[in-house]
JSON list of C-alpha atoms in Angstrom, two decimals:
[
{"chain": "A", "resi": 1, "resn": "MET", "atom": "CA", "xyz": [13.33, -11.23, 12.60]},
{"chain": "A", "resi": 2, "resn": "SER", "atom": "CA", "xyz": [10.01, -10.06, 13.74]},
{"chain": "A", "resi": 3, "resn": "VAL", "atom": "CA", "xyz": [7.69, -8.17, 11.46]},
{"chain": "A", "resi": 4, "resn": "LYS", "atom": "CA", "xyz": [7.41, -4.59, 12.49]},
{"chain": "A", "resi": 5, "resn": "ILE", "atom": "CA", "xyz": [4.76, -3.32, 10.04]},
{"chain": "A", "resi": 6, "resn": "SER", "atom": "CA", "xyz": [2.15, -5.19, 8.03]},
{"chain": "A", "resi": 7, "resn": "PHE", "atom": "CA", "xyz": [1.16, -3.23, 4.94]},
{"chain": "A", "resi": 8, "resn": "LEU", "atom": "CA", "xyz": [-2.42, -4.20, 4.12]},
{"chain": "A", "resi": 9, "resn": "LEU", "atom": "CA", "xyz": [-3.87, -3.51, 0.69]},
{"chain": "A", "resi": 10, "resn": "PRO", "atom": "CA", "xyz": [-7.56, -4.11, -0.04]},
{"chain": "A", "resi": 11, "resn": "VAL", "atom": "CA", "xyz": [-7.65, -4.20, -3.84]},
{"chain": "A", "resi": 12, "resn": "TYR", "atom": "CA", "xyz": [-10.53, -4.01, -6.30]},
{"chain": "A", "resi": 13, "resn": "ASN", "atom": "CA", "xyz": [-10.22, -3.07, -9.96]},
{"chain": "A", "resi": 14, "resn": "VAL", "atom": "CA", "xyz": [-6.83, -1.10, -9.56]},
{"chain": "A", "resi": 15, "resn": "LYS", "atom": "CA", "xyz": [-4.86, -2.82, -12.28]},
{"chain": "A", "resi": 16, "resn": "GLU", "atom": "CA", "xyz": [-3.62, 0.59, -13.56]},
{"chain": "A", "resi": 17, "resn": "TYR", "atom": "CA", "xyz": [-2.08, 1.60, -10.11]},
{"chain": "A", "resi": 18, "resn": "VAL", "atom": "CA", "xyz": [-1.34, -1.27, -7.92]},
{"chain": "A", "resi": 19, "resn": "GLU", "atom": "CA", "xyz": [2.24, -1.96, -9.18]},
{"chain": "A", "resi": 20, "resn": "TRP", "atom": "CA", "xyz": [3.26, 1.58, -8.46]},
{"chain": "A", "resi": 21, "resn": "CYS", "atom": "CA", "xyz": [1.88, 1.19, -4.95]},
{"chain": "A", "resi": 22, "resn": "LEU", "atom": "CA", "xyz": [3.80, -1.99, -4.36]},
{"chain": "A", "resi": 23, "resn": "LYS", "atom": "CA", "xyz": [7.00, -0.59, -5.86]},
{"chain": "A", "resi": 24, "resn": "SER", "atom": "CA", "xyz": [6.76, 2.42, -3.40]},
{"chain": "A", "resi": 25, "resn": "ILE", "atom": "CA", "xyz": [6.35, -0.01, -0.52]},
{"chain": "A", "resi": 26, "resn": "PHE", "atom": "CA", "xyz": [9.20, -2.27, -1.43]},
{"chain": "A", "resi": 27, "resn": "ALA", "atom": "CA", "xyz": [11.48, 0.84, -1.73]},
{"chain": "A", "resi": 28, "resn": "THR", "atom": "CA", "xyz": [11.41, 0.60, 2.10]},
{"chain": "A", "resi": 29, "resn": "THR", "atom": "CA", "xyz": [14.59, -1.15, 3.07]},
{"chain": "A", "resi": 30, "resn": "ASP", "atom": "CA", "xyz": [15.33, -0.14, 6.72]},
{"chain": "A", "resi": 31, "resn": "ILE", "atom": "CA", "xyz": [12.58, -2.05, 8.61]},
{"chain": "A", "resi": 32, "resn": "ASP", "atom": "CA", "xyz": [11.16, -5.58, 8.64]},
{"chain": "A", "resi": 33, "resn": "PHE", "atom": "CA", "xyz": [7.74, -5.58, 7.03]},
{"chain": "A", "resi": 34, "resn": "GLU", "atom": "CA", "xyz": [5.27, -7.82, 5.26]},
{"chain": "A", "resi": 35, "resn": "VAL", "atom": "CA", "xyz": [2.77, -6.92, 2.51]},
{"chain": "A", "resi": 36, "resn": "ILE", "atom": "CA", "xyz": [-0.57, -8.66, 2.21]},
{"chain": "A", "resi": 37, "resn": "CYS", "atom": "CA", "xyz": [-2.96, -7.86, -0.61]},
{"chain": "A", "resi": 38, "resn": "CYS", "atom": "CA", "xyz": [-6.58, -9.06, -0.76]},
{"chain": "A", "resi": 39, "resn": "ASP", "atom": "CA", "xyz": [-8.45, -8.86, -4.02]},
{"chain": "A", "resi": 40, "resn": "ASP", "atom": "CA", "xyz": [-12.15, -8.39, -3.68]},
{"chain": "A", "resi": 41, "resn": "CYS", "atom": "CA", "xyz": [-13.03, -10.21, -7.02]},
{"chain": "A", "resi": 42, "resn": "SER", "atom": "CA", "xyz": [-11.67, -7.64, -9.36]},
{"chain": "A", "resi": 43, "resn": "THR", "atom": "CA", "xyz": [-12.94, -7.77, -13.00]},
{"chain": "A", "resi": 44, "resn": "ASP", "atom": "CA", "xyz": [-10.22, -5.75, -14.68]},
{"chain": "A", "resi": 45, "resn": "GLY", "atom": "CA", "xyz": [-7.30, -8.24, -14.43]},
{"chain": "A", "resi": 46, "resn": "THR", "atom": "CA", "xyz": [-6.02, -6.77, -11.04]},
{"chain": "A", "resi": 47, "resn": "TYR", "atom": "CA", "xyz": [-5.78, -10.27, -9.44]},
{"chain": "A", "resi": 48, "resn": "GLU", "atom": "CA", "xyz": [-4.07, -11.86, -12.43]},
{"chain": "A", "resi": 49, "resn": "LEU", "atom": "CA", "xyz": [-1.50, -9.04, -12.47]},
{"chain": "A", "resi": 50, "resn": "LEU", "atom": "CA", "xyz": [-0.92, -9.42, -8.72]},
{"chain": "A", "resi": 51, "resn": "ILE", "atom": "CA", "xyz": [-0.13, -13.14, -9.37]},
{"chain": "A", "resi": 52, "resn": "GLU", "atom": "CA", "xyz": [2.60, -12.09, -11.89]},
{"chain": "A", "resi": 53, "resn": "LEU", "atom": "CA", "xyz": [3.99, -9.39, -9.50]},
{"chain": "A", "resi": 54, "resn": "GLN", "atom": "CA", "xyz": [4.52, -12.01, -6.78]},
{"chain": "A", "resi": 55, "resn": "ASN", "atom": "CA", "xyz": [7.56, -13.11, -9.04]},
{"chain": "A", "resi": 56, "resn": "LYS", "atom": "CA", "xyz": [8.95, -9.57, -8.55]},
{"chain": "A", "resi": 57, "resn": "TYR", "atom": "CA", "xyz": [7.83, -8.65, -5.10]},
{"chain": "A", "resi": 58, "resn": "ASN", "atom": "CA", "xyz": [7.53, -10.89, -2.03]},
{"chain": "A", "resi": 59, "resn": "PHE", "atom": "CA", "xyz": [3.97, -10.47, -0.73]},
{"chain": "A", "resi": 60, "resn": "SER", "atom": "CA", "xyz": [1.00, -12.65, 0.28]},
{"chain": "A", "resi": 61, "resn": "LEU", "atom": "CA", "xyz": [-2.05, -12.63, -1.87]},
{"chain": "A", "resi": 62, "resn": "LEU", "atom": "CA", "xyz": [-5.57, -13.50, -0.85]},
{"chain": "A", "resi": 63, "resn": "ARG", "atom": "CA", "xyz": [-8.76, -13.41, -2.79]},
{"chain": "A", "resi": 64, "resn": "ASN", "atom": "CA", "xyz": [-12.43, -13.20, -1.52]},
{"chain": "A", "resi": 65, "resn": "GLU", "atom": "CA", "xyz": [-14.74, -15.90, -2.66]},
{"chain": "A", "resi": 66, "resn": "LYS", "atom": "CA", "xyz": [-17.23, -13.17, -3.76]},
{"chain": "A", "resi": 67, "resn": "ASN", "atom": "CA", "xyz": [-17.19, -9.38, -3.95]},
{"chain": "A", "resi": 68, "resn": "SER", "atom": "CA", "xyz": [-17.75, -8.42, -0.26]},
{"chain": "A", "resi": 69, "resn": "GLY", "atom": "CA", "xyz": [-16.72, -4.81, -0.07]},
{"chain": "A", "resi": 70, "resn": "VAL", "atom": "CA", "xyz": [-13.78, -2.99, 1.40]},
{"chain": "A", "resi": 71, "resn": "SER", "atom": "CA", "xyz": [-14.92, -3.34, 5.12]},
{"chain": "A", "resi": 72, "resn": "TYR", "atom": "CA", "xyz": [-14.93, -7.12, 4.90]},
{"chain": "A", "resi": 73, "resn": "THR", "atom": "CA", "xyz": [-11.62, -7.07, 2.95]},
{"chain": "A", "resi": 74, "resn": "ARG", "atom": "CA", "xyz": [-9.91, -4.96, 5.52]},
{"chain": "A", "resi": 75, "resn": "ASN", "atom": "CA", "xyz": [-11.14, -7.15, 8.43]},
{"chain": "A", "resi": 76, "resn": "ARG", "atom": "CA", "xyz": [-9.88, -10.24, 6.58]},
{"chain": "A", "resi": 77, "resn": "LEU", "atom": "CA", "xyz": [-6.46, -8.56, 6.06]},
{"chain": "A", "resi": 78, "resn": "LEU", "atom": "CA", "xyz": [-6.33, -7.69, 9.76]},
{"chain": "A", "resi": 79, "resn": "GLY", "atom": "CA", "xyz": [-6.86, -11.35, 10.62]},
{"chain": "A", "resi": 80, "resn": "THR", "atom": "CA", "xyz": [-3.74, -12.36, 8.71]},
{"chain": "A", "resi": 81, "resn": "ALA", "atom": "CA", "xyz": [-1.38, -9.55, 9.68]},
{"chain": "A", "resi": 82, "resn": "LYS", "atom": "CA", "xyz": [1.72, -10.53, 11.74]},
{"chain": "A", "resi": 83, "resn": "GLY", "atom": "CA", "xyz": [3.26, -7.11, 12.27]},
{"chain": "A", "resi": 84, "resn": "LYS", "atom": "CA", "xyz": [3.35, -5.19, 15.46]},
{"chain": "A", "resi": 85, "resn": "TYR", "atom": "CA", "xyz": [1.70, -2.36, 13.63]},
{"chain": "A", "resi": 86, "resn": "VAL", "atom": "CA", "xyz": [-0.60, -2.37, 10.59]},
{"chain": "A", "resi": 87, "resn": "TRP", "atom": "CA", "xyz": [-0.59, 0.20, 7.84]},
{"chain": "A", "resi": 88, "resn": "PHE", "atom": "CA", "xyz": [-3.54, 0.22, 5.46]},
{"chain": "A", "resi": 89, "resn": "VAL", "atom": "CA", "xyz": [-2.38, 1.46, 2.07]},
{"chain": "A", "resi": 90, "resn": "ASP", "atom": "CA", "xyz": [-4.97, 2.24, -0.73]},
{"chain": "A", "resi": 91, "resn": "PRO", "atom": "CA", "xyz": [-3.61, 0.54, -3.88]},
{"chain": "A", "resi": 92, "resn": "ASP", "atom": "CA", "xyz": [-3.74, 3.79, -5.81]},
{"chain": "A", "resi": 93, "resn": "ASP", "atom": "CA", "xyz": [-1.34, 5.53, -3.25]},
{"chain": "A", "resi": 94, "resn": "MET", "atom": "CA", "xyz": [2.36, 5.63, -3.04]},
{"chain": "A", "resi": 95, "resn": "ILE", "atom": "CA", "xyz": [4.33, 5.90, 0.16]},
{"chain": "A", "resi": 96, "resn": "ASN", "atom": "CA", "xyz": [7.62, 7.57, 0.84]},
{"chain": "A", "resi": 97, "resn": "ALA", "atom": "CA", "xyz": [10.34, 4.98, 1.53]},
{"chain": "A", "resi": 98, "resn": "ALA", "atom": "CA", "xyz": [11.46, 6.77, 4.71]},
{"chain": "A", "resi": 99, "resn": "SER", "atom": "CA", "xyz": [7.95, 6.87, 6.20]},
{"chain": "A", "resi": 100, "resn": "PRO", "atom": "CA", "xyz": [7.63, 3.35, 7.72]},
{"chain": "A", "resi": 101, "resn": "ARG", "atom": "CA", "xyz": [10.80, 3.71, 9.76]},
{"chain": "A", "resi": 102, "resn": "LEU", "atom": "CA", "xyz": [9.70, 7.29, 10.92]},
{"chain": "A", "resi": 103, "resn": "PHE", "atom": "CA", "xyz": [6.26, 6.19, 11.80]},
{"chain": "A", "resi": 104, "resn": "TYR", "atom": "CA", "xyz": [7.50, 3.08, 13.61]},
{"chain": "A", "resi": 105, "resn": "ASN", "atom": "CA", "xyz": [9.93, 5.03, 15.66]},
{"chain": "A", "resi": 106, "resn": "ILE", "atom": "CA", "xyz": [7.35, 7.53, 16.64]},
{"chain": "A", "resi": 107, "resn": "ALA", "atom": "CA", "xyz": [4.85, 4.82, 17.60]},
{"chain": "A", "resi": 108, "resn": "GLU", "atom": "CA", "xyz": [7.54, 3.14, 19.78]},
{"chain": "A", "resi": 109, "resn": "LYS", "atom": "CA", "xyz": [8.64, 6.30, 21.46]},
{"chain": "A", "resi": 110, "resn": "GLU", "atom": "CA", "xyz": [5.15, 7.66, 22.10]},
{"chain": "A", "resi": 111, "resn": "ARG", "atom": "CA", "xyz": [3.53, 4.30, 22.67]},
{"chain": "A", "resi": 112, "resn": "SER", "atom": "CA", "xyz": [1.01, 5.25, 20.15]},
{"chain": "A", "resi": 113, "resn": "ASN", "atom": "CA", "xyz": [-2.01, 3.14, 19.17]},
{"chain": "A", "resi": 114, "resn": "TRP", "atom": "CA", "xyz": [-2.69, 5.39, 16.05]},
{"chain": "A", "resi": 115, "resn": "ILE", "atom": "CA", "xyz": [-0.47, 7.41, 13.88]},
{"chain": "A", "resi": 116, "resn": "ILE", "atom": "CA", "xyz": [-1.87, 9.57, 11.03]},
{"chain": "A", "resi": 117, "resn": "GLY", "atom": "CA", "xyz": [0.63, 11.16, 8.66]},
{"chain": "A", "resi": 118, "resn": "ASN", "atom": "CA", "xyz": [0.51, 14.05, 6.25]},
{"chain": "A", "resi": 119, "resn": "ASN", "atom": "CA", "xyz": [-0.98, 13.52, 2.83]},
{"chain": "A", "resi": 120, "resn": "ILE", "atom": "CA", "xyz": [0.01, 15.24, -0.27]},
{"chain": "A", "resi": 121, "resn": "ASN", "atom": "CA", "xyz": [-2.82, 15.61, -2.63]},
{"chain": "A", "resi": 122, "resn": "ILE", "atom": "CA", "xyz": [-1.41, 15.78, -6.20]},
{"chain": "A", "resi": 123, "resn": "GLY", "atom": "CA", "xyz": [-4.71, 15.85, -8.09]},
{"chain": "A", "resi": 124, "resn": "PRO", "atom": "CA", "xyz": [-4.99, 14.36, -11.56]},
{"chain": "A", "resi": 125, "resn": "VAL", "atom": "CA", "xyz": [-1.83, 12.52, -12.84]},
{"chain": "A", "resi": 126, "resn": "SER", "atom": "CA", "xyz": [-1.16, 11.78, -16.39]},
{"chain": "A", "resi": 127, "resn": "THR", "atom": "CA", "xyz": [1.63, 9.33, -17.43]},
{"chain": "A", "resi": 128, "resn": "LYS", "atom": "CA", "xyz": [3.30, 8.57, -20.75]},
{"chain": "A", "resi": 129, "resn": "PHE", "atom": "CA", "xyz": [6.46, 6.82, -21.92]},
{"chain": "A", "resi": 130, "resn": "GLU", "atom": "CA", "xyz": [8.91, 8.91, -23.85]},
{"chain": "A", "resi": 131, "resn": "GLY", "atom": "CA", "xyz": [12.37, 7.74, -24.85]},
{"chain": "A", "resi": 132, "resn": "GLY", "atom": "CA", "xyz": [12.20, 4.76, -22.69]},
{"chain": "A", "resi": 133, "resn": "GLN", "atom": "CA", "xyz": [11.39, 6.84, -19.61]},
{"chain": "A", "resi": 134, "resn": "LEU", "atom": "CA", "xyz": [8.13, 7.21, -17.70]},
{"chain": "A", "resi": 135, "resn": "ILE", "atom": "CA", "xyz": [6.96, 10.89, -17.67]},
{"chain": "A", "resi": 136, "resn": "ILE", "atom": "CA", "xyz": [4.57, 11.81, -14.89]},
{"chain": "A", "resi": 137, "resn": "SER", "atom": "CA", "xyz": [2.75, 15.10, -15.09]},
{"chain": "A", "resi": 138, "resn": "LEU", "atom": "CA", "xyz": [1.07, 16.31, -11.88]},
{"chain": "A", "resi": 139, "resn": "ALA", "atom": "CA", "xyz": [-1.68, 18.79, -11.53]},
{"chain": "A", "resi": 140, "resn": "MET", "atom": "CA", "xyz": [-0.52, 22.38, -10.65]},
{"chain": "A", "resi": 141, "resn": "ASN", "atom": "CA", "xyz": [-2.66, 22.58, -7.63]},
{"chain": "A", "resi": 142, "resn": "CYS", "atom": "CA", "xyz": [-0.78, 20.55, -5.00]},
{"chain": "A", "resi": 143, "resn": "SER", "atom": "CA", "xyz": [-1.61, 20.86, -1.34]},
{"chain": "A", "resi": 144, "resn": "ILE", "atom": "CA", "xyz": [-0.25, 19.51, 1.82]},
{"chain": "A", "resi": 145, "resn": "ILE", "atom": "CA", "xyz": [-2.77, 18.67, 4.44]},
{"chain": "A", "resi": 146, "resn": "PRO", "atom": "CA", "xyz": [-1.22, 18.85, 7.89]},
{"chain": "A", "resi": 147, "resn": "VAL", "atom": "CA", "xyz": [-2.07, 16.72, 10.91]},
{"chain": "A", "resi": 148, "resn": "LEU", "atom": "CA", "xyz": [-2.68, 18.77, 13.92]}
]
């Protein structure tokens, strides 16, 4: 099967968030995709966590030789992507599992070079474990930013 979408994650000091991001990507089941992460010499244990997460999720992991910044890291990721389309995902973001198929279908139908989707800004998030469940509290001022 050919890779339809390459999800590209430039990562730097995001140990607290990156697993949630990967979990949201791997919830996508209806399209062929690859995930490539490139660590920009994190100092908070992000890289070590990603090595562990490779046992749980099937993704490629690169690491820059020295801290080189997000632009260098994104270009490096682009150079390794095999998908027909690329999707940059910030490692502190989560995606909806239906979005990749939707975006792919739109891109194919419209022969698009770029697709920019809606963004839901949820503001500060607090999390805690209670009774074995993860409780997520979102800020009250949610906003949807439409793309015109």
